[in-house]
Coordinates of C-alpha atoms and ligand atoms in Angstrom, one line a residue:
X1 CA 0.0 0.0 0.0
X2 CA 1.0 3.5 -0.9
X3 CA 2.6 5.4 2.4
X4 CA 0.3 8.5 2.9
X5 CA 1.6 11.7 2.8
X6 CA 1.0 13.3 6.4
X7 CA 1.5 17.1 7.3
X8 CA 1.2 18.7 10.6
X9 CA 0.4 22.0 10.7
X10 CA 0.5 24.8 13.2
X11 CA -3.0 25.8 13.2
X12 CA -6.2 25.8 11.6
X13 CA -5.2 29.0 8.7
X14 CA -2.3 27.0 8.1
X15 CA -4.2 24.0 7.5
X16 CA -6.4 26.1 5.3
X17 CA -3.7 27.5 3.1
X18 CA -1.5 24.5 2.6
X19 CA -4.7 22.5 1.8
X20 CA -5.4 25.4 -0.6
X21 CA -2.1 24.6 -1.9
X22 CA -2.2 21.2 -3.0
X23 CA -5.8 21.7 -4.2
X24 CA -4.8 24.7 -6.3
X25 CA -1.7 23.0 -7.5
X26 CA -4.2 20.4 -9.0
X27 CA -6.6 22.5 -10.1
X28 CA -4.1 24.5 -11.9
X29 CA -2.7 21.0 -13.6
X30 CA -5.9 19.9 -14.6
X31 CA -8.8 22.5 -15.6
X32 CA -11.2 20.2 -15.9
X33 CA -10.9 18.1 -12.7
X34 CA -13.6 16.3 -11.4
X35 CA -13.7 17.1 -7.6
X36 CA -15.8 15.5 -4.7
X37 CA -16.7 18.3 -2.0
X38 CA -17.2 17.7 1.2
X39 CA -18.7 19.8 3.1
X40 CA -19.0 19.9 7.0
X41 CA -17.1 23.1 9.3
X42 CA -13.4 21.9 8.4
X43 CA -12.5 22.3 4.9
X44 CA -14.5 25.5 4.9
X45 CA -11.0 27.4 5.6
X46 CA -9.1 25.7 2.6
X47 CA -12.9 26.7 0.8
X48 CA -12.5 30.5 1.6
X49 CA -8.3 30.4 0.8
X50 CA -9.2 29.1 -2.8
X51 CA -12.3 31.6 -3.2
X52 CA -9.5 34.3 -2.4
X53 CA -7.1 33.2 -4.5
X54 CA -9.8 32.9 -7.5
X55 CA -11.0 36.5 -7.0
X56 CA -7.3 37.6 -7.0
X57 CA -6.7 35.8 -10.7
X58 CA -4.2 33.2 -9.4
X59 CA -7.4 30.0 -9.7
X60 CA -9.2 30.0 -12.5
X61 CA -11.1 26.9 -11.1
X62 CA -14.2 27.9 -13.6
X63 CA -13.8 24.8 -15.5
X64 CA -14.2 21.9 -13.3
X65 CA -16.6 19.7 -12.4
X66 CA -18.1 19.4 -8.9
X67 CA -19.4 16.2 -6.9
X68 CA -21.5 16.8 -4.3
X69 CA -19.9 14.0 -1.4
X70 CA -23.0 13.2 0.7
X71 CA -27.0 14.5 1.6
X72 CA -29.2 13.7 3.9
X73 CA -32.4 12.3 3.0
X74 CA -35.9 14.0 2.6
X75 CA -34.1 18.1 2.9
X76 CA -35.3 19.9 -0.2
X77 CA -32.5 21.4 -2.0
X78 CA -33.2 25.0 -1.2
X79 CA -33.1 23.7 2.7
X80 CA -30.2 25.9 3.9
X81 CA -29.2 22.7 5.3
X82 CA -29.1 20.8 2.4
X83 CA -25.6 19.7 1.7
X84 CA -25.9 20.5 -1.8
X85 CA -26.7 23.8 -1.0
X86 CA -24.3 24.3 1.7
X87 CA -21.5 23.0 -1.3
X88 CA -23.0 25.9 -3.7
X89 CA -22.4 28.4 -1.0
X90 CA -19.1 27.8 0.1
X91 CA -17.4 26.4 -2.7
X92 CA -19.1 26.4 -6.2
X93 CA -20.1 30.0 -5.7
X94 CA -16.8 31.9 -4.9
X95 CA -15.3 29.9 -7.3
X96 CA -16.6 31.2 -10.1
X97 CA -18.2 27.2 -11.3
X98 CA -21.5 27.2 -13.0
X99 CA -24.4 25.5 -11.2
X100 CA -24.6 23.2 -14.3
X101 CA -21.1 21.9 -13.3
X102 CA -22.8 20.7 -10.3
X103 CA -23.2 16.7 -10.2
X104 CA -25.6 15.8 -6.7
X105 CA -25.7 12.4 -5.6
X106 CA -28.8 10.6 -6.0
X107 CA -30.6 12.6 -3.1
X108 CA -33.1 9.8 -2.8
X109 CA -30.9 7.1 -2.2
X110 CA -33.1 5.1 -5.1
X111 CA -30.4 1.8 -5.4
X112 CA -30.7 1.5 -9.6
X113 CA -29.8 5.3 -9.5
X114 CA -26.8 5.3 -7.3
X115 CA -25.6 2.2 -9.3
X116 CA -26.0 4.2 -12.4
X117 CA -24.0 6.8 -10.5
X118 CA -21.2 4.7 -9.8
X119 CA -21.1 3.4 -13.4
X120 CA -20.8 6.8 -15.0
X121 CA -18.1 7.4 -12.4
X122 CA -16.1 4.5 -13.3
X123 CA -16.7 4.5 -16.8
X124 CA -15.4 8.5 -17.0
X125 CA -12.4 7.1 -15.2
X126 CA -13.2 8.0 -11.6
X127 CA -12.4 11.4 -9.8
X128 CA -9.0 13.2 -10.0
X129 CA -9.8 14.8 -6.5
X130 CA -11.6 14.3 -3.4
X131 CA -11.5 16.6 -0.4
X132 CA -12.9 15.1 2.6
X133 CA -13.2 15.9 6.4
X134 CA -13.6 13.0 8.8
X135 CA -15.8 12.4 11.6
X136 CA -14.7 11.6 15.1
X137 CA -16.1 8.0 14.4
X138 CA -13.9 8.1 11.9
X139 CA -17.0 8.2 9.0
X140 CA -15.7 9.6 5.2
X141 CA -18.9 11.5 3.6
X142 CA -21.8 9.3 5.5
X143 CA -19.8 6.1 5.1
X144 CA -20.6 5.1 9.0
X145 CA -19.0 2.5 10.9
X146 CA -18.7 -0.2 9.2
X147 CA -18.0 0.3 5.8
X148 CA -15.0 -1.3 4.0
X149 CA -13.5 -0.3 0.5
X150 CA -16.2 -2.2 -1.5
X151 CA -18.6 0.6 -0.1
X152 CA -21.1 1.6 -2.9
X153 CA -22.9 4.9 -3.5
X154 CA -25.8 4.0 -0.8
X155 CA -28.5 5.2 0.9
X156 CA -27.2 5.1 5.0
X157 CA -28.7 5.1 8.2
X158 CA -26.8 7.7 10.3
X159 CA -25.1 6.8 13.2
X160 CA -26.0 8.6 17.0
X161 CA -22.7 9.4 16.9
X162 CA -23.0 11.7 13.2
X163 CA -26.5 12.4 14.5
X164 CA -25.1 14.6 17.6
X165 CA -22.7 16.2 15.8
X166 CA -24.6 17.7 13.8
X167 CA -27.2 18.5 16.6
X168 CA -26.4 22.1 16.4
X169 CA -27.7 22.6 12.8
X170 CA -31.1 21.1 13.1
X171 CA -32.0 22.5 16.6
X172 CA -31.3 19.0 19.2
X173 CA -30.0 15.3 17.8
X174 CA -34.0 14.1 17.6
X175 CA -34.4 16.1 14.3
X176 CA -31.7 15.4 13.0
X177 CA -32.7 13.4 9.3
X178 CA -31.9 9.6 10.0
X179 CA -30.6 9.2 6.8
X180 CA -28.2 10.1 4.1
X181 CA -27.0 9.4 0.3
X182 CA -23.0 9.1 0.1
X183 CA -20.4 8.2 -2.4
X184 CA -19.4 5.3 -1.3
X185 CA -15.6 4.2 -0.4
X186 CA -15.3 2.4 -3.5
X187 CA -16.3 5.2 -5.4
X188 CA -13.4 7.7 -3.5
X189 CA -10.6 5.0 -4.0
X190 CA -11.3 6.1 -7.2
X191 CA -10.1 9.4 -7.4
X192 CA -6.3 10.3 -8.5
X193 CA -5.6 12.4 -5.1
X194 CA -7.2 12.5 -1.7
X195 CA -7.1 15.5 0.3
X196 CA -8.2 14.9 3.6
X197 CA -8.2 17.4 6.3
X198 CA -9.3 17.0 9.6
X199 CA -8.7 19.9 13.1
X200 CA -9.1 20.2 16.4
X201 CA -8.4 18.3 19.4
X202 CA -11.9 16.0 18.3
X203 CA -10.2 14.5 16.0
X204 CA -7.5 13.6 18.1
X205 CA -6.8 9.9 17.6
X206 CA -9.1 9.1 15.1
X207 CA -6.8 10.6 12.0
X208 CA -4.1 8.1 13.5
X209 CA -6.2 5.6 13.9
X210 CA -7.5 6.0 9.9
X211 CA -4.1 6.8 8.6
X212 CA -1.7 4.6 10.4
X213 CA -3.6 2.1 12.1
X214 CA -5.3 -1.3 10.7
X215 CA -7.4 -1.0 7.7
X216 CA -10.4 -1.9 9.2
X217 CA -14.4 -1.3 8.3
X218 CA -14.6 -0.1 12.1
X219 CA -13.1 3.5 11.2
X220 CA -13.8 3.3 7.7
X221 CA -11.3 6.4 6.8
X222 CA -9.2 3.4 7.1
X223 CA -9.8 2.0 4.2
X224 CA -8.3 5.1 2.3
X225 CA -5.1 3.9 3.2
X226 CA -5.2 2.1 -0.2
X227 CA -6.1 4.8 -2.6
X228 CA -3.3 6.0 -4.9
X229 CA -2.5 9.5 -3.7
X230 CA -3.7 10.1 0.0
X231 CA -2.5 13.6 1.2
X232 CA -3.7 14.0 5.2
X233 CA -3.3 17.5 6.4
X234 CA -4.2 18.0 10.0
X235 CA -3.4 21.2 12.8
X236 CA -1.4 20.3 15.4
X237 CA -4.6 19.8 17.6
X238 CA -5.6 17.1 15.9
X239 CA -2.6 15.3 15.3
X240 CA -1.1 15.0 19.3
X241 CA -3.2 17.6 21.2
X242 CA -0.6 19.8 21.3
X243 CA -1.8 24.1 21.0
X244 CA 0.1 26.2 18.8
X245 CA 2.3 28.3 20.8
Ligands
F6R18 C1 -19.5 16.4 5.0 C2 -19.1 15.0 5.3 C3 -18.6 14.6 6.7 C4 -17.7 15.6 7.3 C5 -17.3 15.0 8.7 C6 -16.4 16.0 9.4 O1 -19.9 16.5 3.7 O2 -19.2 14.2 4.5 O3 -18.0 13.3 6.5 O4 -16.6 15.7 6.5 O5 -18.4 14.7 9.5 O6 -17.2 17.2 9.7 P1 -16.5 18.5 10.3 O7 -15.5 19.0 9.3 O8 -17.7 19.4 10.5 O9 -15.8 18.1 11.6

C-alpha cells in the first residue's frame, strides 16, 4: 500500500492555506478536474483560501466539475441545510463554477440510481480529487461505521454518533434526518488524489487511527489507506493535542 503523505500544521489558517495549496496545485494541472466536495465546518477554511485566490486571478477553477460528497435524505434542495446547498455556497459559488457543473448524488438514495451513478463514475475514469473531512467515528462522507472499501454509493442510516454532531444545525439530535446518500468508499478510491483534512483536538486519535492504524471497516477512513494518492493535512490539535504556541 502507498505510504500516505502526512502534514502537521500549526493551526487551523495553516491548514487552510496548505490544503489550498495542493488543491490549487491540482486545479491548476488539470482545468477540468472532477472534484468531490465535502462539506462539514473543516475544509471550509481551505474553501474561503481558494475563493480568495480565485477572486485575486491566481485559480481559474471555472472549468471543473463538482461532486456533491453526501445528503441527507428527505431536505429539499433550497433547505439551507441541504448539503448541496451548503456546497454551492461555500465552494461552487466563490469559485466562479457554474451550477450546471454541479453533479448531486442521487438525493433519494433510489439503489438503480446510485448504481448508475457509480457506473458513470467509473466509466469516466473516476475522480481526479476528493476533499474530505472526517468524523470523530472516523466516518468519510456518511460512510458510518462499518464500511470497507467495497462501499457503494448508498443510501445510509446515520449513526447517534454523526447524528449529535450535527445537533447544532437542526436545533437537538431528535431532528436530525436519520438518513443520508453518500459516495461510497469504492467510489473515493477512485479518485487520483485524496485530500483529507481534519482539526481540532476531536479528531484527536481518530486521524491516527485511519491513517496509520489497521485498515479496518470499524473506522472506515481506514480503508483510504489504499487509494493512490492520499494527502492528510491536519493542525497540530488534531494530530497529538498539542496548541500552537
Ligand atoms: C460532510 C461529510 C462529513 C464531514 C465530517 C467532518 O460532507 O461528509 O464526513 O466531513 O463529518 O465534519 P466536520 O468537518 O464538521 O468536523
Amino acid at each position: 500500500m502507498p505510504e500516505p503523505a502526512i502534514t502537521v500544521l500549526d493551526g487551523y489558517l495553516a491548514l487552510s492555506r496548505a490544503a489550498a495549496d495542493v488543491a490549487a496545485g491540482i486545479l491548476a494541472a488539470i482545468p477540468r478536474a472532477r472534484v468531490v466536495v465535502a462539506t462539514g465546518r473543516t475544509p471550509m477554511g481551505l474553501y474561503r483560501e481558494l475563493a480568495a485566490r480565485a477572486s485575486r486571478g491566481v485559480l481559474d477553477a471555472s472549468g471543473i466539475t463538482v461532486y456533491q460528497l453526501d445528503e441527507y435524505v428527505g431536505i429539499p434542495t433550497d433547505d439551507w441545510r441541504s448539503l448541496l446547498g451548503w456546497a454551492v455556497r461555500s465552494f461552487v459559488e466563490p469559485l466562479g463554477i457554474p451550477l450546471g457543473s454541479v453533479i448531486p448524488v442521487p438525493a433519494d438514495g433510489d439503489p438503480a440510481a446510485c448504481a448508475a451513478y457509480d457506473r458513470e463514475v467509473e466509466r469516466s475514469g473516476g475522480y481526479d480529487l476528493a476533499i474530505l473531512g472526517i468524523g470523530t467515528n472516523g466516518h468519510v462522507g456518511f460512510n458510518e461505521p462499518p464500511s470497507d472499501a467495497s462501499a457503494p454509493t448508498r443510501r445510509v442510516a446515520l449513526s447517534s454518533a454523526s447524528r449529535r454532531s450535527n445537533a447544532a444545525y437542526w436545533g437537538g439530535t431528535p431532528h436530525v434526518p436519520r438518513e443520508a446518500v453518500t459516495i461510497g468508499i469504492a467510489g473515493l478510491l477512485r479518485s487520483r488524489t485524496i485530500l483529507l483534512v481534519a482539526s481540532g483536538k476531536s479528531k484527536r486519535g481518530i486521524v491516527r487511527r485511519a491513517v496509520l492504524g489497521p485498515v479496518t471497516p470499524e473506522v472506515p477512513a481506514s480503508c483510504l489507506q489504499a487509494a493512490p494518492d492520499l494527502r492528510v493535512l491536519v493542525d497540530r490539535a488534531a494530530w497529538d493535542g498539542s496548541v500552537p504556541t
